[in-house]
Coordinates of C-alpha atoms in Angstrom, one line a residue:
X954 CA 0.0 0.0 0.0
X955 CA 1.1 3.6 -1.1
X956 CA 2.0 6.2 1.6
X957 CA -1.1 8.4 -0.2
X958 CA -3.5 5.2 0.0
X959 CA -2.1 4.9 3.8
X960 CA -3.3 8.5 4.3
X961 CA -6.6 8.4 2.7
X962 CA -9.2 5.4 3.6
X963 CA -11.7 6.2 1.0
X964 CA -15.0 6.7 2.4
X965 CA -17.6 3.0 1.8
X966 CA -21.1 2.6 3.0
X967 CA -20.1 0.4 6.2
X968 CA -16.7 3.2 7.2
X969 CA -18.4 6.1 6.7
X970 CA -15.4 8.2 7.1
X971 CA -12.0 9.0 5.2
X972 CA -8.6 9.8 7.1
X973 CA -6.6 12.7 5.5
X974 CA -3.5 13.9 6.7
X975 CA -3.7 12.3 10.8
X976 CA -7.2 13.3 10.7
X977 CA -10.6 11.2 10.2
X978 CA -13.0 12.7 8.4
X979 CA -16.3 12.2 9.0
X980 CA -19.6 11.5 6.1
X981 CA -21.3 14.3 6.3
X982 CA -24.2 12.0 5.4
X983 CA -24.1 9.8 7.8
X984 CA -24.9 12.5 10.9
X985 CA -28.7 12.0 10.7
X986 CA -29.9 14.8 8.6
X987 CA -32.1 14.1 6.0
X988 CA -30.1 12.6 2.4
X989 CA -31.0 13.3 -0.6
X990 CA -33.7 16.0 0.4
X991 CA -33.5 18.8 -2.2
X992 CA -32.5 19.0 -6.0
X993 CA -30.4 21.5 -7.9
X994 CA -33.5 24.1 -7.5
X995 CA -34.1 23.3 -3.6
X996 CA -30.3 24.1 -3.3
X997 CA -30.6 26.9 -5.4
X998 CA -33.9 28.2 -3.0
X999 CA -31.9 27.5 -0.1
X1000 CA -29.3 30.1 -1.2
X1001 CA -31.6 32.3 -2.9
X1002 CA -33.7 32.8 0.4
X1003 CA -30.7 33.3 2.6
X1004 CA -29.1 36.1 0.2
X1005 CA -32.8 37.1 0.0
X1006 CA -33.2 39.9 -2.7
X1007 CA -35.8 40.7 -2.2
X1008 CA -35.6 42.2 1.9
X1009 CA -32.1 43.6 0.5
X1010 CA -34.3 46.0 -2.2
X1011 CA -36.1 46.6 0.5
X1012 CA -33.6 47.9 3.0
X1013 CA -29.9 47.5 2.2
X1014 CA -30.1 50.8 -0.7
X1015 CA -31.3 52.5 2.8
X1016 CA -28.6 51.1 4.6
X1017 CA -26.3 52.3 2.2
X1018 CA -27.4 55.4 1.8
X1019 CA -27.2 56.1 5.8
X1020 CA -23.6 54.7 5.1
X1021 CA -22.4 56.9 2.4
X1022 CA -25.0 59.0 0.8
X1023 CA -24.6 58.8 -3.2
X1024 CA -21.6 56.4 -3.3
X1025 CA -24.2 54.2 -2.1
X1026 CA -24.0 52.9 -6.1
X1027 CA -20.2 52.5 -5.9
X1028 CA -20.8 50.8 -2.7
X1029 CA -23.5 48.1 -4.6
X1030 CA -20.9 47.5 -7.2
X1031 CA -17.6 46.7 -5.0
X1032 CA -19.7 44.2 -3.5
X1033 CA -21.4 42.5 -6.5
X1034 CA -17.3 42.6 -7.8
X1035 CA -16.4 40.7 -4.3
X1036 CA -18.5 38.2 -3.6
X1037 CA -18.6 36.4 -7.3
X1038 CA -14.6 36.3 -6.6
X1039 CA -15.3 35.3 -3.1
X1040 CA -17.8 32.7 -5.1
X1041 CA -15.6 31.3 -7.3
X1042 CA -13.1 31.1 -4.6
X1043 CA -15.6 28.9 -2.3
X1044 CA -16.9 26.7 -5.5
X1045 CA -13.3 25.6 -5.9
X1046 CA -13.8 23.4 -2.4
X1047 CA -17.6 22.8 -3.2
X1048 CA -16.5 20.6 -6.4
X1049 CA -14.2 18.1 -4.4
X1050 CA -15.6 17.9 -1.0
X1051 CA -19.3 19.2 1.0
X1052 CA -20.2 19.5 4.7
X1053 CA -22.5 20.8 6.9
X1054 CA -20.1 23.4 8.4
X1055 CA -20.0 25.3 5.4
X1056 CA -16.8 27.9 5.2
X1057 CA -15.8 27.0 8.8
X1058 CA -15.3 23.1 7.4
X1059 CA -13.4 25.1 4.2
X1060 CA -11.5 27.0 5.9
X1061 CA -10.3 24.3 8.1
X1062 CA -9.1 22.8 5.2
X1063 CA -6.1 24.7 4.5
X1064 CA -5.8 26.6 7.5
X1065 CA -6.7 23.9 10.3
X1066 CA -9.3 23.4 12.8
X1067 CA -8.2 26.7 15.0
X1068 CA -9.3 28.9 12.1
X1069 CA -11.8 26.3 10.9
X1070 CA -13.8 27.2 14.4
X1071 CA -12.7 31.6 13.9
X1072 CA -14.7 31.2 10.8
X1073 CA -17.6 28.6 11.5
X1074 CA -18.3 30.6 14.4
X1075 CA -18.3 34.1 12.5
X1076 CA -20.5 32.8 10.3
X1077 CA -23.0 31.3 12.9
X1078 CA -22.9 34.9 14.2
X1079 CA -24.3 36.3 10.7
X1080 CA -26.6 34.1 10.1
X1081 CA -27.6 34.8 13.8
X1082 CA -27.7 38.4 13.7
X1083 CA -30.0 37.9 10.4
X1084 CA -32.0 35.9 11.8
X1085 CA -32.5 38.5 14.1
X1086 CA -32.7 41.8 12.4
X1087 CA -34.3 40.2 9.4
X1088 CA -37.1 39.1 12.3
X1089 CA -37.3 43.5 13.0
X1090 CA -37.6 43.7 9.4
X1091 CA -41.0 41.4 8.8
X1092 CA -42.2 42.6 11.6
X1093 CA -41.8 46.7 9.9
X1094 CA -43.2 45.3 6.8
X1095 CA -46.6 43.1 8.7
X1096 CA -46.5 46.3 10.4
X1097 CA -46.9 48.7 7.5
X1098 CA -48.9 46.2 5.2
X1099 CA -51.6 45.6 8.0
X1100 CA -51.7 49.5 8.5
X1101 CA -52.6 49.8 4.9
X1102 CA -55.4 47.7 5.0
X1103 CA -56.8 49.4 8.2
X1104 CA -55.7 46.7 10.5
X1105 CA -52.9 48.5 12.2
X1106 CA -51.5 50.0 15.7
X1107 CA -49.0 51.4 17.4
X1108 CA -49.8 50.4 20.5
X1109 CA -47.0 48.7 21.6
X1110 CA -48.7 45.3 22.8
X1111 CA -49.5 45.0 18.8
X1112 CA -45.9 44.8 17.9
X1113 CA -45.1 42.5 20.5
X1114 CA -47.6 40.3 18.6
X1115 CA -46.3 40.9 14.8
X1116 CA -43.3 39.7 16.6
X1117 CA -44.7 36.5 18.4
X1118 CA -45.9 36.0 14.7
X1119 CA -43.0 36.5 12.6
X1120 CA -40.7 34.5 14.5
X1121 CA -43.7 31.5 15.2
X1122 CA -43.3 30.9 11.8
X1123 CA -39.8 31.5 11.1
X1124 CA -39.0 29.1 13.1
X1125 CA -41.8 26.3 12.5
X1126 CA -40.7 26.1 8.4
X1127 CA -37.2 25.1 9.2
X1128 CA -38.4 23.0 12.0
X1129 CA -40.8 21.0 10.3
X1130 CA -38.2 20.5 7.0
X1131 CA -35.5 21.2 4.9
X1132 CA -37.7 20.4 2.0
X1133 CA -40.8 22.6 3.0
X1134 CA -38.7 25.3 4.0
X1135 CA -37.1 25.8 0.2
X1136 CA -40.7 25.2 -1.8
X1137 CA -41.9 28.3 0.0
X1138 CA -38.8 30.5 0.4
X1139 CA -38.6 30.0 -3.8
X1140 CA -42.3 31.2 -4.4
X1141 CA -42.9 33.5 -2.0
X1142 CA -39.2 35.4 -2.9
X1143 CA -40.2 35.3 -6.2
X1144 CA -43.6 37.0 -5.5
X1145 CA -42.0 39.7 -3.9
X1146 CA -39.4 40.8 -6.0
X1147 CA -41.8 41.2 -9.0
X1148 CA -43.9 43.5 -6.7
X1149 CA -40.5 45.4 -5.5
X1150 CA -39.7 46.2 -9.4
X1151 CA -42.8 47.9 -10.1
X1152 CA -41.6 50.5 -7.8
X1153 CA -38.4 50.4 -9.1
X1154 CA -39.3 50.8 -12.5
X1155 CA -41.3 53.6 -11.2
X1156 CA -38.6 55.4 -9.9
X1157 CA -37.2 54.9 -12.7
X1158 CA -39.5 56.9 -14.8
X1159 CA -40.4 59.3 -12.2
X1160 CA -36.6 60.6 -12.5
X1161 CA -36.5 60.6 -16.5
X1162 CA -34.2 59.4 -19.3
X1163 CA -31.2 61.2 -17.5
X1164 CA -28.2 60.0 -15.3
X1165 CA -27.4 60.9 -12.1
X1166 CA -23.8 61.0 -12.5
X1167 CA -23.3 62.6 -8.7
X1168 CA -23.7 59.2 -7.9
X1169 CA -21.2 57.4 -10.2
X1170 CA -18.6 60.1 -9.5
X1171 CA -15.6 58.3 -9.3
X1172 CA -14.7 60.7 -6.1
X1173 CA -16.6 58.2 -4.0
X1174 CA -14.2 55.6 -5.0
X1175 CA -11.8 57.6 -3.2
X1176 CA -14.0 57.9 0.3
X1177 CA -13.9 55.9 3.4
X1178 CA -17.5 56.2 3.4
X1179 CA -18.3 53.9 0.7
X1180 CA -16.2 51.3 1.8
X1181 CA -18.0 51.1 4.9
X1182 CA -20.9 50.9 3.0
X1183 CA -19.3 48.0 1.1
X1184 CA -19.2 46.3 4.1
X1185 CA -23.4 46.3 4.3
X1186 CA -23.1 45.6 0.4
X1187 CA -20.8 41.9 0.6
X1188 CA -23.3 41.4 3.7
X1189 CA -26.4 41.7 1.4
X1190 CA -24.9 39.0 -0.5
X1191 CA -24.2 37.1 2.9
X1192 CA -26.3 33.9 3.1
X1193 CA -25.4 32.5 -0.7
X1194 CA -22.5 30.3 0.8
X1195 CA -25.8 28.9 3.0
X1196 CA -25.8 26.1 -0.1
X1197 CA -23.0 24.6 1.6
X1198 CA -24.6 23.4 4.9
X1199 CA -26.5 21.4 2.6
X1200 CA -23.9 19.1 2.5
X1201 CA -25.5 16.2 4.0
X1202 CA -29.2 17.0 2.3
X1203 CA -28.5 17.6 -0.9
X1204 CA -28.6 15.1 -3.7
X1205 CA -25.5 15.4 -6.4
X1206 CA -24.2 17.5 -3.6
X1207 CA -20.7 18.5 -5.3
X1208 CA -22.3 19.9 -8.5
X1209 CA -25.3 21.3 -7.6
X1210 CA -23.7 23.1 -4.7
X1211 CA -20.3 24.7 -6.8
X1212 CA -22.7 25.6 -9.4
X1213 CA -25.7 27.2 -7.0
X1214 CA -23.0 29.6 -5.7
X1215 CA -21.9 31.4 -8.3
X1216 CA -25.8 31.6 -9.7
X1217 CA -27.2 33.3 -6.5
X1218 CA -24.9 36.0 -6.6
X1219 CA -24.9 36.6 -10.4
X1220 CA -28.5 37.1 -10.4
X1221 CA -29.3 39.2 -6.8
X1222 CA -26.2 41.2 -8.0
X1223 CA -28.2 42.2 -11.4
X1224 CA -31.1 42.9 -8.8
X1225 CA -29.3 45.2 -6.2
X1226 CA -27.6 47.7 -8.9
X1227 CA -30.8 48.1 -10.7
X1228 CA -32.8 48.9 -7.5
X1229 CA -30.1 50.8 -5.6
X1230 CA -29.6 53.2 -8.2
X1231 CA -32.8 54.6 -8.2
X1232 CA -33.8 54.3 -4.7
X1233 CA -31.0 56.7 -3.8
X1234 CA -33.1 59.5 -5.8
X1235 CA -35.5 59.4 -3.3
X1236 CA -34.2 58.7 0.2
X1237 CA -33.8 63.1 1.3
X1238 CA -37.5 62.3 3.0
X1239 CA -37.8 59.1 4.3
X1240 CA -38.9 58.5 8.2
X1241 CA -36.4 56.2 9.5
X1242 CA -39.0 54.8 12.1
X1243 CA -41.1 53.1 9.0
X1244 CA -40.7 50.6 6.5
X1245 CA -39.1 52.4 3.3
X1246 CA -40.9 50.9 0.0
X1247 CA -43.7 52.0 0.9
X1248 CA -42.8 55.2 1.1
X1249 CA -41.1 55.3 -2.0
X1250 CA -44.0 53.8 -3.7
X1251 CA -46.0 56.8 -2.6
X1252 CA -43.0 59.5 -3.3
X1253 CA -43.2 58.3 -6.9
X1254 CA -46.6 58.0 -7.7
X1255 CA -47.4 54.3 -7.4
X1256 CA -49.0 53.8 -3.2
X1257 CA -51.4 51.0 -5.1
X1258 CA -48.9 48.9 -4.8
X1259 CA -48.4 48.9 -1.1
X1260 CA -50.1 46.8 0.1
X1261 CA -48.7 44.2 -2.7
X1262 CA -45.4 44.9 -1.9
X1263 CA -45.5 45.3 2.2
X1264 CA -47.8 41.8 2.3
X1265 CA -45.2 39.8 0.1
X1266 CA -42.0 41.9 1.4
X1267 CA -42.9 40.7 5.0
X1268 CA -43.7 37.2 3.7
X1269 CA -40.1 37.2 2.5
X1270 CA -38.8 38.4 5.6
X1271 CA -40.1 35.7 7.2
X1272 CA -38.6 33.4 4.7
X1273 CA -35.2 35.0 4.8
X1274 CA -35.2 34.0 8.4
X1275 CA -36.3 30.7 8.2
X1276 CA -33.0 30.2 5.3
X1277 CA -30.7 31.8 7.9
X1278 CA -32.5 29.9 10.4
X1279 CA -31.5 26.9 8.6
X1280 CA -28.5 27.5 8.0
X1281 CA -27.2 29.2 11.9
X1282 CA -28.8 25.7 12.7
X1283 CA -26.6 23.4 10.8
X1284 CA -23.7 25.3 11.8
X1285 CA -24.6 24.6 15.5
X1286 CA -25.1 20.9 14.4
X1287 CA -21.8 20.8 13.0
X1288 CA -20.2 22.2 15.7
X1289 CA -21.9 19.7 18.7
X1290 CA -21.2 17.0 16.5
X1291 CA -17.8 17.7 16.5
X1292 CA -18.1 18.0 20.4
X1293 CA -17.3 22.5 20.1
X1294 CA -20.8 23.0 21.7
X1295 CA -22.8 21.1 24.1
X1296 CA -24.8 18.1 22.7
X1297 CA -28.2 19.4 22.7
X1298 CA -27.6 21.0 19.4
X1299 CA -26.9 17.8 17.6
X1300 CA -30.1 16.5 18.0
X1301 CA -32.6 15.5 15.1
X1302 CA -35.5 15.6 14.9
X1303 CA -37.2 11.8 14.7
X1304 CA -39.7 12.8 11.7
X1305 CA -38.6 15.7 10.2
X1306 CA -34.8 14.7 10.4
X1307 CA -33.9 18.7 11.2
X1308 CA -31.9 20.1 14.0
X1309 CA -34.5 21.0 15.8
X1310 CA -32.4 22.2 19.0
X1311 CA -30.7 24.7 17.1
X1312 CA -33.9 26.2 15.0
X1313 CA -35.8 26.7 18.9
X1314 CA -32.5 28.4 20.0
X1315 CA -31.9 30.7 16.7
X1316 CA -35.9 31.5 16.9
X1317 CA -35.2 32.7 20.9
X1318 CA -32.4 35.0 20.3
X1319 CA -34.5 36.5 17.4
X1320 CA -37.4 37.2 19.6
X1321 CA -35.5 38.9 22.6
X1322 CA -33.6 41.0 19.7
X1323 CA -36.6 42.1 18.3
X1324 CA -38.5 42.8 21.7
X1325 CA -35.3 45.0 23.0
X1326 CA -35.8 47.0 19.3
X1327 CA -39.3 47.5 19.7
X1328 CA -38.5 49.2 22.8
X1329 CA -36.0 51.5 21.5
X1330 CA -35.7 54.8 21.5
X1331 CA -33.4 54.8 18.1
X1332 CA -36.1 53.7 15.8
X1333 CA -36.8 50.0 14.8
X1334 CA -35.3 51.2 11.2
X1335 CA -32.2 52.2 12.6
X1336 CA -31.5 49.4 15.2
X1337 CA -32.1 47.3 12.4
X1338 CA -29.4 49.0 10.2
X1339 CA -27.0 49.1 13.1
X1340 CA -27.5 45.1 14.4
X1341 CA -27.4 44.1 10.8
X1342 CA -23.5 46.2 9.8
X1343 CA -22.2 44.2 13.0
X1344 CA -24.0 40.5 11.7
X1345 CA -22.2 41.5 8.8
X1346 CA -18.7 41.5 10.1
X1347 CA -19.3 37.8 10.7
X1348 CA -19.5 37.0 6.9
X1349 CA -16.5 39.0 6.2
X1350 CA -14.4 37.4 8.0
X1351 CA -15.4 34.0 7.6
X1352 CA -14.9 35.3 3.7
X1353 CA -11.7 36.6 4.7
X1354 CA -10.6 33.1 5.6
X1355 CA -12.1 30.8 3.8
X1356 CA -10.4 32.6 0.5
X1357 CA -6.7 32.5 2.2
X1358 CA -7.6 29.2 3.5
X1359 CA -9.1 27.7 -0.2
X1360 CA -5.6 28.1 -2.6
X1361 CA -3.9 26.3 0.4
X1362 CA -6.0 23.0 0.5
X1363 CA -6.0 23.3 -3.3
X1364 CA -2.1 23.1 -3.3
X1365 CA -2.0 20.1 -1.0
X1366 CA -4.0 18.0 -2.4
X1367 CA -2.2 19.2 -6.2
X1368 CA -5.0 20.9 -8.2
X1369 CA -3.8 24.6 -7.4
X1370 CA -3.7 26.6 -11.1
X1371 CA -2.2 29.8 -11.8
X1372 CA -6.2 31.0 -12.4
X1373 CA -7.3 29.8 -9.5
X1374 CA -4.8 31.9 -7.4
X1375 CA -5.1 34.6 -9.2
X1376 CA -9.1 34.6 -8.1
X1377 CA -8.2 33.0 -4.6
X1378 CA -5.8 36.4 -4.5
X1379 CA -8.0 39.0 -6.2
X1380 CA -10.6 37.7 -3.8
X1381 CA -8.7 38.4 -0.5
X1382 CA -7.1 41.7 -2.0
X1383 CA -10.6 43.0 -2.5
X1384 CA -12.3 42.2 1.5
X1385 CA -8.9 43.2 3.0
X1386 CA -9.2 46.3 1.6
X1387 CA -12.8 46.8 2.4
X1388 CA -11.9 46.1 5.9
X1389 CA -9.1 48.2 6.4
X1390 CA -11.2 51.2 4.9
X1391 CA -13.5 51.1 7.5
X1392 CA -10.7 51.2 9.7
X1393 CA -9.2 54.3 8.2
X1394 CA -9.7 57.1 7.6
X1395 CA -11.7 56.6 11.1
X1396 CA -15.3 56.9 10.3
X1397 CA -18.2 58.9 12.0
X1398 CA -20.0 57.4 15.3
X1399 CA -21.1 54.7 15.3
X1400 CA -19.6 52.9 12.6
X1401 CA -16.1 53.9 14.1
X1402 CA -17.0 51.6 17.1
X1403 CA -19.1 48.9 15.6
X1404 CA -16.5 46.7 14.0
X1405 CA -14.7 46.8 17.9
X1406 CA -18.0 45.0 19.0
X1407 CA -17.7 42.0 16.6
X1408 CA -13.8 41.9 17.9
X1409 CA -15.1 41.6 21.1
X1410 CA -17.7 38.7 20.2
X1411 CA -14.9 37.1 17.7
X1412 CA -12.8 37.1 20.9
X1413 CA -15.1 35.4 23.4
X1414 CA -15.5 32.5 20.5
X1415 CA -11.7 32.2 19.7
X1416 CA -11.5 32.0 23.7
X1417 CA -13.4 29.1 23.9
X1418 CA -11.7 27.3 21.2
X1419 CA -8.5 27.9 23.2
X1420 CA -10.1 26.8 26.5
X1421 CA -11.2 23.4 24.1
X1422 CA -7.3 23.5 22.9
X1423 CA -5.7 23.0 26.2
X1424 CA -8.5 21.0 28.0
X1425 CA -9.9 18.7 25.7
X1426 CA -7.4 19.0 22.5
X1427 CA -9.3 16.2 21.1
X1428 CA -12.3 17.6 20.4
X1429 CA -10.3 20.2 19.3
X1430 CA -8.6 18.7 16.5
X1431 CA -11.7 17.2 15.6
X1432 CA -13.4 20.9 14.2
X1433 CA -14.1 21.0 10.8
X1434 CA -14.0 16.8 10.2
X1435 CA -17.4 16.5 8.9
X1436 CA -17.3 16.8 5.5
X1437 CA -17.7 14.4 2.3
X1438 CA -14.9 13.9 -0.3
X1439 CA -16.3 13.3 -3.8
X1440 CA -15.7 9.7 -4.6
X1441 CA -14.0 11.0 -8.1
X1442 CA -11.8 13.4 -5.6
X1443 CA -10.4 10.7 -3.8
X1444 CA -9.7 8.6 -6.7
X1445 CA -7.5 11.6 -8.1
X1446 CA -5.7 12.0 -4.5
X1447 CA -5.0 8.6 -4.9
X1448 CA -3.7 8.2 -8.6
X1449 CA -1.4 11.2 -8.0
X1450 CA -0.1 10.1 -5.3
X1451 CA -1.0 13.0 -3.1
X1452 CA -1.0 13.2 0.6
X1453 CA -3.4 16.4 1.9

């Protein structure tokens, strides 16, 4: 036997794991999650609902604006220009090998299970912080679409129930399947951005067959402002790497996953420059307190669509939470299964063959986010804007690492190419630069202080997995394990004689 065929034990149906490089590897099928659940289009769903469009033409143009005025545009672009590198990047590990732990499991792949737990657990923070702000958001939009049909209040007891409501069944879809969950995050996401481009098309007629070129000034490109807006830009793509939890669920797993990635954020990056744009035209005179479509709608001459848009907006808020929901929940699987977080979270559900431990918990952090909102002084639009710039810090930098980490793995196991590097490269070039910029130039309160408070959450996880590291080193070794190698990509490993 070869010192490569030593090293790898490819994966059968009665040894449902593979050792590479000292480490056993563990099927990601073989966990108790449901196999074979969803096709290339629940995949695609999956993603599509977690990036969700259509509640980022609802609020992220807003978000940017609040960010950096009219570079806003500039701001859309960089991060369209990002993530299908960061894609890319992330479909080069999708093709070989799948897992439940998504980037964390990717980035422990070149970079080991230290960073494989800094970024598994930056992005559980995301998809935990949407999870909660997009919960603020459906309720804004119930809010504003039950107001319009004479059913609304502001006494304060009635938002408590639109939250009770929102997050009930946020957290029942992903509770009850994997399967359910995608049917209606595709139709209902679908529903909504057609209703979001009648007022976009709107706007764009309202302004006239002119360009605004303050907002394409190439000045912006040169502002501190608009990279901090990038930042809320790449995080309105965050939640199209979700496809890669699905792992153990998904049926032709390697393709359908590598090739949802780059999809997602091809077409929600078509959707978010021709909304933005536009949006930024009318923004001078929006109340910060209230859900902004609307009040577009009615700025540009179109209010009969309201109630279209703020009913099927705040049905895809809902959705968008139950994909983030779905995916926070695998990540917590991942992570108890590999012994990084008590046990509870690996359970499954006996019927529905979900994680139904960590959907309850993601659900219960939503509602106390959205209750302590609802309570603020700041405006629910606001807090929302602020809790969702932190959340994004968490995709960044599992980004961040999961692109230095990528062109690593792919030069152990000998299918690194000059154009791969090149992307892995460009890739990290572009979020380090992002990052730094909202470093300095120091920007204006509070986005000056906000990227400290993710440090300090980053911290308190990286000091767990040190706490693991000299008490149980075990376990610790054992982060980012589950995962399935293609049957083709261990063959290879093996013919070439490679050792990962």
């Amino acid at each position: 036997m070869s010192r490569s065929e030593r090293d790898i034990a490819v994966t059968t149906t009665d040894n449902p794991k593979t050792t590479v490089g000292g480490r056993t590897l563990i099927d990601a099928e073989s966990t108790g999650l449901e196999s074979g659940a969803l096709g290339p289009w629940g995949v695609f769903a999956q993603g599509l609902a977690a990036a969700a469009p259509s509640v980022a033409m609802a609020v992220v143009p807003f978000s940017l604006f609040v960010a950096a005025g009219k570079g806003a545009a500039w701001a859309a672009v960089i991060g369209l220009s990002i993530v299908v590198l960061v894609a890319i990047t992330i479909s080069f590990q999708a093709k070989r090998t799948v897992s439940s732990g998504s980037l964390g499991t990717y980035t422990g792949n070149g970079l080991g299970p230290g960073f494989a737990f800094a970024a598994g657990f930056s992005l559980l923070f995301g998809y935990i912080g949407f999870a909660t702000t997009g919960t603020l958001g459906g309720v804004l939009y119930l809010d504003a679409f039950l107001e319009s049909i004479g059913l609304g209040s502001q006494a304060v007891w009635f938002r408590l129930v639109l939250v009770l409501v929102v997050v009930g069944v946020a957290v029942y879809l992903p509770y009850r399947g994997v399967s359910l969950a995608a049917k209606y995050e595709l139709a209902f996401e679908l529903l909504a951005i057609s209703s979001i481009l009648v007022i976009v098309v709107a706007s764009y007629i309202g302004y006239g067959f002119r360009i605004d070129w303050e907002q394409w000034n190439p000045q912006h490109l040169g502002s501190s402002a608009t990279f901090i807006a990038a930042v809320t830009a790449v995080g309105s793509y965050a939640g199209f790497e979700s496809v890669a939890s699905l792992g153990a669920e998904a049926r032709d797993a390697h393709r359908n996953i590598a090739r949802s990635l780059l999809r997602v954020v091809i077409l929600i990056g078509a959707l978010y420059i021709f909304a933005t744009y536009p949006q930024i035209l009318h923004f001078r005179e929006i109340d910060s307190d209230k859900a902004v479509l609307p009040q577009l709608a009615t700025s540009v001459g179109v209010e009969w669509v309201n109630q279209i848009v703020s009913g099927a907006v705040a049905i895809a808020f809902i959705v968008f939470v139950t994909a983030v929901t779905t995916a926070a929940a695998r990540s917590l699987f991942t992570f108890a299964h590999e012994g990084a977080l008590p046990r509870v979270f690996t359970k499954v559900h006996a019927t529905h063959k979900t994680p139904w431990a960590g959907v309850v918990f993601v659900g219960i952090l939503a509602l106390a986010f959205s209750i302590a909102a609802t309570f603020s002084s700041a405006g629910r639009l606001v807090f929302d804007v602020y809790g969702g710039y932190v959340a994004n810090w968490g995709f960044l930098v599992s980004y961040l690492l999961v692109v230095i980490a990528t062109p690593i793995w792919l030069r152990k196991i000998g299918a690194l190419t000059p154009v791969r590097l090149a992307v892995a490269i460009a890739a990290t070039t572009g979020l380090g630069y992002v990052i730094v910029s909202n470093f300095y130039p120091v920007p204006e309160f509070p986005f000056n202080i906000l990227p400290f408070v993710f440090g300090a959450i980053l911290l308190a996880g990286v000091s767990w997995y040190w706490y693991l590291k000299r008490t149980n080193p075990e376990v610790a070794n054992r982060i980012g394990t589950i995962q399935s190698v293609s049957p083709e990509e261990q063959q290879r490993w093996i013919d070439a004689g490679v050792t990962p």
